[in-house]
XYZ file of C-alpha atoms in Angstrom:
465
model
C 111.928 118.758 39.234
C 115.040 118.832 37.071
C 114.859 119.678 33.392
C 115.732 116.092 32.435
C 112.993 114.446 34.522
C 109.334 113.716 33.828
C 106.190 112.804 35.727
C 106.138 108.999 36.136
C 102.455 108.243 35.715
C 100.646 104.905 35.508
C 100.282 105.524 31.763
C 104.034 105.913 31.403
C 104.582 102.737 33.407
C 102.175 100.822 31.167
C 103.968 102.192 28.087
C 107.314 100.989 29.440
C 105.850 97.556 30.166
C 104.540 97.321 26.603
C 107.935 98.389 25.253
C 109.642 95.752 27.372
C 107.199 93.090 26.165
C 107.795 94.137 22.544
C 111.577 93.919 23.029
C 111.236 90.446 24.536
C 109.154 89.259 21.560
C 111.640 90.799 19.124
C 114.503 89.079 20.935
C 112.643 85.748 20.805
C 111.914 86.105 17.064
C 115.550 87.034 16.440
C 116.759 83.957 18.338
C 114.301 81.751 16.457
C 115.402 83.171 13.113
C 119.052 82.644 14.018
C 118.322 79.064 15.035
C 116.565 78.278 11.752
C 119.309 79.968 9.747
C 122.022 77.959 11.493
C 119.996 74.772 11.029
C 119.537 75.582 7.362
C 123.258 76.252 6.852
C 124.164 72.993 8.598
C 121.789 71.013 6.388
C 123.086 72.840 3.331
C 126.675 71.957 4.246
C 125.766 68.286 4.661
C 123.803 68.341 1.395
C 126.705 69.967 -0.459
C 129.017 67.185 0.695
C 126.622 64.462 -0.427
C 126.959 63.126 -3.997
C 124.131 64.191 -6.303
C 121.486 61.495 -6.547
C 118.113 63.217 -6.831
C 116.661 66.223 -8.521
C 116.293 67.809 -5.021
C 119.833 69.132 -5.494
C 118.770 71.364 -8.345
C 117.020 74.630 -7.552
C 113.270 74.734 -8.270
C 112.147 76.268 -11.536
C 109.037 78.352 -12.192
C 106.308 76.597 -14.157
C 103.337 78.307 -15.818
C 102.481 75.415 -18.130
C 98.700 74.956 -18.130
C 99.027 71.273 -19.106
C 101.167 70.557 -16.056
C 98.811 72.493 -13.804
C 95.737 70.679 -15.140
C 97.376 67.306 -14.492
C 98.230 68.330 -10.927
C 94.933 69.958 -9.986
C 92.866 67.064 -11.371
C 95.055 64.323 -9.939
C 95.500 62.691 -13.347
C 98.149 60.063 -12.579
C 98.548 58.923 -16.173
C 99.095 62.469 -17.400
C 101.580 63.112 -14.600
C 103.584 60.036 -15.579
C 104.010 61.612 -19.022
C 104.671 65.108 -17.664
C 107.184 63.865 -15.080
C 109.135 60.963 -16.627
C 112.117 59.499 -14.794
C 114.990 61.928 -14.562
C 112.796 64.996 -15.071
C 112.664 67.996 -12.751
C 109.801 67.773 -10.257
C 110.888 70.652 -8.017
C 108.712 73.253 -9.671
C 107.251 76.519 -8.433
C 103.719 76.764 -9.760
C 102.161 80.149 -10.480
C 98.395 79.540 -10.724
C 96.533 81.779 -13.122
C 93.797 84.024 -11.759
C 93.236 84.742 -8.072
C 92.277 87.982 -6.315
C 93.124 91.368 -7.790
C 95.431 93.686 -5.870
C 97.507 96.833 -6.466
C 101.231 96.159 -6.874
C 104.086 98.692 -7.325
C 105.659 98.793 -10.789
C 108.416 101.335 -10.028
C 108.795 105.136 -10.266
C 105.805 105.620 -7.968
C 103.390 103.784 -10.308
C 100.997 101.024 -9.303
C 99.247 98.388 -11.370
C 96.152 96.281 -10.691
C 97.282 92.665 -11.075
C 96.188 89.187 -10.078
C 97.601 88.042 -6.741
C 99.642 84.919 -7.363
C 100.087 82.407 -4.542
C 103.132 80.310 -5.314
C 102.816 76.592 -4.718
C 104.464 73.311 -5.729
C 103.311 69.989 -7.191
C 103.688 68.461 -3.711
C 101.452 71.109 -2.144
C 98.757 70.638 -4.775
C 98.620 66.839 -4.597
C 99.036 66.625 -0.800
C 96.330 69.215 -0.148
C 93.844 67.470 -2.440
C 94.479 63.927 -1.273
C 95.955 62.665 -4.551
C 98.034 60.025 -2.775
C 99.285 58.138 -5.844
C 100.256 61.378 -7.597
C 102.084 62.458 -4.470
C 103.902 59.120 -4.321
C 104.986 59.529 -7.943
C 106.453 62.981 -7.236
C 108.304 61.739 -4.170
C 109.704 58.797 -6.130
C 110.936 61.281 -8.729
C 112.934 63.034 -5.987
C 110.711 65.989 -5.070
C 112.022 68.179 -2.245
C 109.651 67.230 0.574
C 110.251 70.406 2.607
C 110.095 72.969 -0.196
C 108.120 75.982 1.044
C 107.744 78.740 -1.586
C 105.150 80.701 0.401
C 106.253 79.750 3.891
C 104.346 76.495 4.270
C 105.415 72.977 3.369
C 103.331 70.280 1.715
C 102.978 68.719 5.169
C 101.240 71.867 6.451
C 98.981 71.694 3.396
C 97.987 68.056 3.930
C 97.223 68.649 7.629
C 95.178 71.771 6.947
C 93.087 69.858 4.411
C 92.762 66.704 6.559
C 94.601 64.270 4.290
C 96.049 61.624 6.667
C 97.384 59.272 3.960
C 99.251 62.100 2.280
C 100.545 63.216 5.665
C 101.855 59.719 6.367
C 103.484 59.470 2.939
C 105.268 62.808 3.357
C 106.545 61.817 6.801
C 107.792 58.463 5.503
C 109.798 60.361 2.891
C 111.428 62.553 5.546
C 109.157 65.570 5.869
C 109.982 67.677 8.929
C 107.154 67.111 11.435
C 108.137 70.335 13.206
C 108.588 72.591 10.171
C 107.676 76.198 10.956
C 105.795 78.580 8.718
C 106.731 82.246 8.520
C 104.150 82.828 11.256
C 105.742 80.211 13.498
C 103.113 77.470 13.039
C 103.945 73.772 13.035
C 101.890 71.144 11.158
C 100.168 70.200 14.439
C 98.827 73.746 14.653
C 97.096 73.174 11.296
C 95.049 70.270 12.701
C 91.978 72.369 13.472
C 89.018 70.199 12.470
C 87.681 66.837 13.711
C 88.705 65.152 10.446
C 92.365 66.042 10.999
C 92.885 63.683 13.950
C 94.497 61.082 11.668
C 97.078 63.648 10.573
C 97.789 64.548 14.197
C 98.389 60.889 15.069
C 100.926 60.452 12.280
C 102.694 63.697 13.176
C 103.145 62.599 16.785
C 104.356 59.159 15.707
C 107.028 60.857 13.615
C 108.290 63.152 16.353
C 106.097 66.270 16.288
C 106.737 68.412 19.372
C 103.673 68.220 21.630
C 104.782 71.382 23.458
C 105.597 73.455 20.353
C 104.209 76.984 20.614
C 103.079 79.433 17.965
C 105.297 82.471 17.573
C 102.719 85.236 18.044
C 100.246 83.824 20.572
C 102.329 81.118 22.237
C 99.590 78.502 21.696
C 100.438 74.824 22.063
C 98.681 72.131 19.989
C 96.476 71.520 23.041
C 95.377 75.174 22.969
C 94.488 74.777 19.282
C 92.527 71.570 19.920
C 90.660 73.129 22.849
C 89.772 76.356 21.064
C 88.428 74.378 18.096
C 86.393 71.984 20.246
C 88.269 68.798 19.293
C 87.825 66.112 21.986
C 89.727 63.381 20.101
C 92.707 65.665 19.536
C 92.579 66.737 23.177
C 92.669 63.158 24.422
C 95.472 62.311 21.985
C 97.658 65.262 23.042
C 97.120 64.574 26.737
C 98.136 60.956 26.156
C 101.368 62.209 24.573
C 102.123 64.357 27.623
C 100.725 67.783 26.739
C 100.822 70.236 29.682
C 97.179 70.660 30.698
C 97.626 74.079 32.348
C 100.209 75.631 30.014
C 99.481 79.338 29.552
C 99.924 81.158 26.255
C 101.237 84.717 25.940
C 97.922 86.110 27.229
C 97.742 83.775 30.207
C 95.090 81.576 28.589
C 95.110 77.891 29.542
C 93.604 75.200 27.276
C 90.518 75.077 29.550
C 89.977 78.829 29.220
C 90.615 78.538 25.464
C 87.891 75.880 25.161
C 85.408 78.172 26.914
C 86.440 81.327 25.033
C 85.335 80.444 21.515
C 81.861 81.433 20.230
C 79.884 78.220 19.845
C 76.912 77.293 17.711
C 74.214 75.061 19.222
C 75.498 72.013 17.334
C 79.018 72.603 18.683
C 78.151 72.823 22.390
C 78.573 69.106 23.032
C 82.025 69.006 21.412
C 83.323 71.788 23.626
C 81.730 70.143 26.670
C 83.635 66.912 25.948
C 86.890 68.860 25.587
C 86.345 70.489 28.998
C 85.510 67.108 30.507
C 88.800 65.635 29.320
C 90.835 68.642 30.442
C 89.299 68.642 33.932
C 89.751 64.878 34.198
C 93.437 65.445 33.416
C 93.698 67.927 36.291
C 93.076 71.309 34.643
C 92.895 74.172 37.148
C 89.330 75.491 37.186
C 90.496 78.619 39.056
C 93.165 79.650 36.508
C 92.834 83.219 35.211
C 94.049 84.945 32.064
C 95.711 88.368 32.000
C 92.321 90.061 32.383
C 91.537 87.951 35.468
C 88.819 86.049 33.614
C 88.285 82.403 34.496
C 86.907 79.592 32.360
C 83.517 80.228 34.034
C 83.511 83.855 32.843
C 84.120 82.666 29.280
C 81.611 79.791 29.412
C 78.917 82.218 30.585
C 79.778 84.698 27.856
C 79.481 81.978 25.187
C 76.415 80.402 26.851
C 77.327 76.728 27.186
C 75.076 75.488 30.055
C 76.622 72.010 30.273
C 80.121 73.467 30.559
C 78.945 75.917 33.246
C 77.423 73.037 35.235
C 80.662 71.071 34.807
C 82.844 73.970 35.984
C 80.604 74.636 38.992
C 80.657 70.947 39.911
C 84.456 71.160 39.905
C 84.540 74.102 42.276
C 84.493 77.180 40.030
C 83.803 80.420 41.943
C 80.634 82.218 40.830
C 81.663 85.618 42.174
C 85.225 86.005 40.869
C 85.649 89.450 39.327
C 87.628 90.242 36.193
C 89.616 93.455 35.704
C 86.424 95.103 34.447
C 84.611 94.314 37.697
C 82.321 91.781 36.024
C 81.272 88.479 37.569
C 80.040 85.494 35.519
C 76.440 86.672 36.061
C 77.211 89.932 34.239
C 78.627 88.002 31.287
C 75.570 85.814 30.791
C 73.027 88.633 31.127
C 74.811 90.681 28.441
C 74.298 88.004 25.787
C 70.914 86.475 26.629
C 69.136 88.193 23.726
C 71.645 86.755 21.223
C 71.726 83.220 22.618
C 68.131 82.314 23.483
C 68.479 78.968 21.681
C 71.403 78.076 23.995
C 69.065 78.107 27.045
C 70.712 80.932 29.016
C 68.120 80.472 31.772
C 69.927 77.275 32.807
C 73.110 79.250 33.458
C 71.365 82.036 35.401
C 69.611 79.411 37.520
C 72.845 77.476 38.184
C 74.744 80.637 39.142
C 72.019 81.758 41.569
C 71.824 78.301 43.144
C 75.586 78.447 43.724
C 75.371 81.825 45.464
C 75.961 84.314 42.677
C 75.536 88.018 43.295
C 72.260 89.463 42.021
C 71.527 92.445 39.824
C 70.966 95.730 41.622
C 67.127 96.102 41.783
C 67.271 99.539 40.153
C 68.838 97.951 37.042
C 66.118 95.313 36.595
C 64.150 97.355 33.993
C 67.293 97.552 31.864
C 67.830 93.789 32.207
C 64.180 93.272 31.315
C 64.649 95.335 28.166
C 67.584 93.332 26.850
C 66.555 89.881 28.105
C 62.800 89.941 27.450
C 63.259 87.509 24.566
C 63.977 84.797 27.151
C 61.053 84.750 29.625
C 62.569 81.848 31.557
C 65.718 83.870 32.219
C 63.599 86.763 33.515
C 61.551 84.379 35.681
C 64.614 82.825 37.334
C 66.200 86.216 37.889
C 63.120 87.817 39.474
C 62.535 84.832 41.762
C 65.794 85.688 43.516
C 64.130 88.783 45.098
C 61.635 88.998 47.941
C 60.072 92.239 46.704
C 59.852 93.884 43.284
C 59.096 97.548 42.708
C 57.257 97.225 39.415
C 56.613 100.554 37.673
C 55.548 101.808 34.267
C 59.211 101.674 33.250
C 59.008 97.884 33.490
C 56.076 97.810 31.091
C 57.870 100.086 28.642
C 60.984 97.915 28.780
C 59.278 94.924 27.150
C 58.934 95.169 23.371
C 55.445 94.915 21.948
C 56.508 91.832 19.985
C 57.673 89.967 23.111
C 54.661 91.180 25.073
C 52.340 89.740 22.460
C 54.247 86.448 22.238
C 54.493 85.943 26.019
C 51.474 87.893 27.178
C 50.479 85.784 30.215
C 54.013 85.678 31.580
C 54.629 89.421 31.431
C 51.165 90.218 32.758
C 52.009 88.103 35.816
C 55.018 90.378 36.392
C 53.170 93.652 35.825
C 50.395 92.585 38.225
C 52.931 92.694 41.062
C 52.664 96.497 40.920
C 49.456 96.181 42.965
C 50.092 92.938 44.910
C 53.007 91.651 47.022
C 54.888 88.435 46.319
C 53.085 85.275 47.424
C 53.685 83.733 50.857
C 54.962 80.592 49.136
C 57.643 82.577 47.312
C 58.604 84.498 50.472
C 59.122 81.201 52.301
C 61.334 80.002 49.423
C 63.304 83.236 49.471
C 63.849 82.986 53.231
C 65.162 79.429 53.012
C 67.447 80.238 50.085
C 68.814 83.271 51.961
C 69.558 81.080 54.991
C 71.421 78.515 52.863
C 73.286 81.194 50.846
C 75.702 79.459 48.441
C 74.815 75.964 49.701
C 71.417 75.742 48.001
C 72.672 73.353 45.290
C 74.165 71.028 47.918
C 71.560 71.061 50.683
C 68.190 71.171 48.879
C 68.649 67.888 46.925
C 69.328 66.122 50.265
C 66.205 67.407 52.027
C 63.473 64.895 52.824
C 60.911 66.740 50.726
C 58.770 65.879 47.697
C 60.581 66.372 44.391
C 58.294 69.179 43.195
C 59.062 71.210 46.349
C 62.823 70.704 45.932
C 62.538 71.794 42.303
C 60.596 74.864 43.413
C 63.347 75.753 45.874
C 65.895 75.375 43.065
C 64.007 77.941 40.926
C 62.417 75.557 38.444
C 60.497 77.306 35.665
C 56.715 77.686 35.962
C 55.948 80.174 33.237
C 54.791 82.955 35.574
C 55.954 85.038 38.531
C 53.911 85.158 41.714
C-alpha cells in the first residue's frame, strides 16, 4: 500500500456518502437562496420604478409604545383608528416587552442576562389573533403584507393560528401564498390542525403550490396533513393533485408518515381516515423508507388496530424485515405494556392470522414479563403454539400486581407445566398450520358454526388450555 492510500472500509464509504448528501443539501440551499435573492431584487427594481402611493415604500420603524401594543394585542379597533390615522406609518416592528430570559453577548467577552425579544408586526399580531377588522384597517392604511421581521409573514401566522378570514383577507391584498420562512416552510406547511382546513382552502385558491417541499425534510403539504392526522386536509390536497406516493428526504411517503406518528386513543380514528383516503387514492402499501420500514411496521409500533387491519386488507406483508431485522410482530410486542388501552391484542391476532412469524419459544418468558399487563395479547400469542414448556421462570416473569389482577388467567398458563395442551387446541393448531397465511381468507368461508370459526381465528376466552 502506497503512503498516500488508505483502507477503504464500509465506515469510510458511509462517511463519504454522508459528505456527498451534505454537499447536495448545501447546493440546494444555495440555489434556493440565490433564487429568492434574485426574486427580491427584481421586485425591488419594479417597486423602485413605481411612483410612491403607500406607506409600504418607507422602511419599517421600531415601535416600543405600550399604547400601540395594547391596542393591537386587544384588537381595539377604535383605539387603532386613533393610533393609525390616514397617512400614518403602519409598517412597524414591534418589540414586545417580557419573554424568556437568555444570555446575550455584550462585547469584550461579556454576557448579559436579558429578555428574549421576538420581533413582530401589527399585521402578525392581528392576523394571528383573528382581529379581522383591525387587520383590514392596517391593510387599508398600506401595510406591507409580506413583511417578515423574524422570518415568517402574517400569512404564516394566520395559518398557524387557524384564522381563515384573516388568511383570506391577506391573500386578497396580495400576500404571497408560497412565501418561505427561514426554515423553508410555506403557509400550507403551517396548516397542522383540523381547524386550519379553511386556511388551506384559501391558500390553494390563491395559488399555493401543492407540491412545495420543506427545505430540511422535503415534506409536502400532504406529508404534513398525514403526519398530523388530518383527513379533510388530505382529501383537499389529493383533489388538488398532490402526489400520493411522493417520498421526502428520508424516503417516507404520506402513508408511512400517517402511520409513524404517536397517537392517543382519541386520535386513532383520524389517522385511520387519513390512511383510508390515501389508499383509496392509490398509495403503495409496500413502499419502504430508508430503513426499509413499511407503513405496517409503523402502524404496529404506534398500535393502531384499525389501520393495521386496513393495511393487511390492502395486501401489506406481515413478514417484511427492516434494516434492524425486525418484522411488524416485533414492533407491536415491544410497546404492548405502554399501549394496553389501544388494544394491542387485536394487532397480534391479525398478524398471526395473516401468517406472521412467531416468537422463538425460548423468548416467551421475556415477552411474558413485558406484556403481562395485556392478558389478551399473551393469550393470542400462546395459542399460536402446540406445546409450551412452562417453567418457574414463567411464574417469576409475571409481576405480583398483574398476577393478583388476572389471577385465573395466569394460573391457567402455569397449570400447563403439568398438563399438555387440550386436544381441541391441538386440532386448531393443526388446521392453522395447514392453512399457513391463508387463515384469514379460508376460515370465514368454512361451513362451520360461528363460534368454531372464531375459535380458529384465535378469539379471546380469558384462559389458555
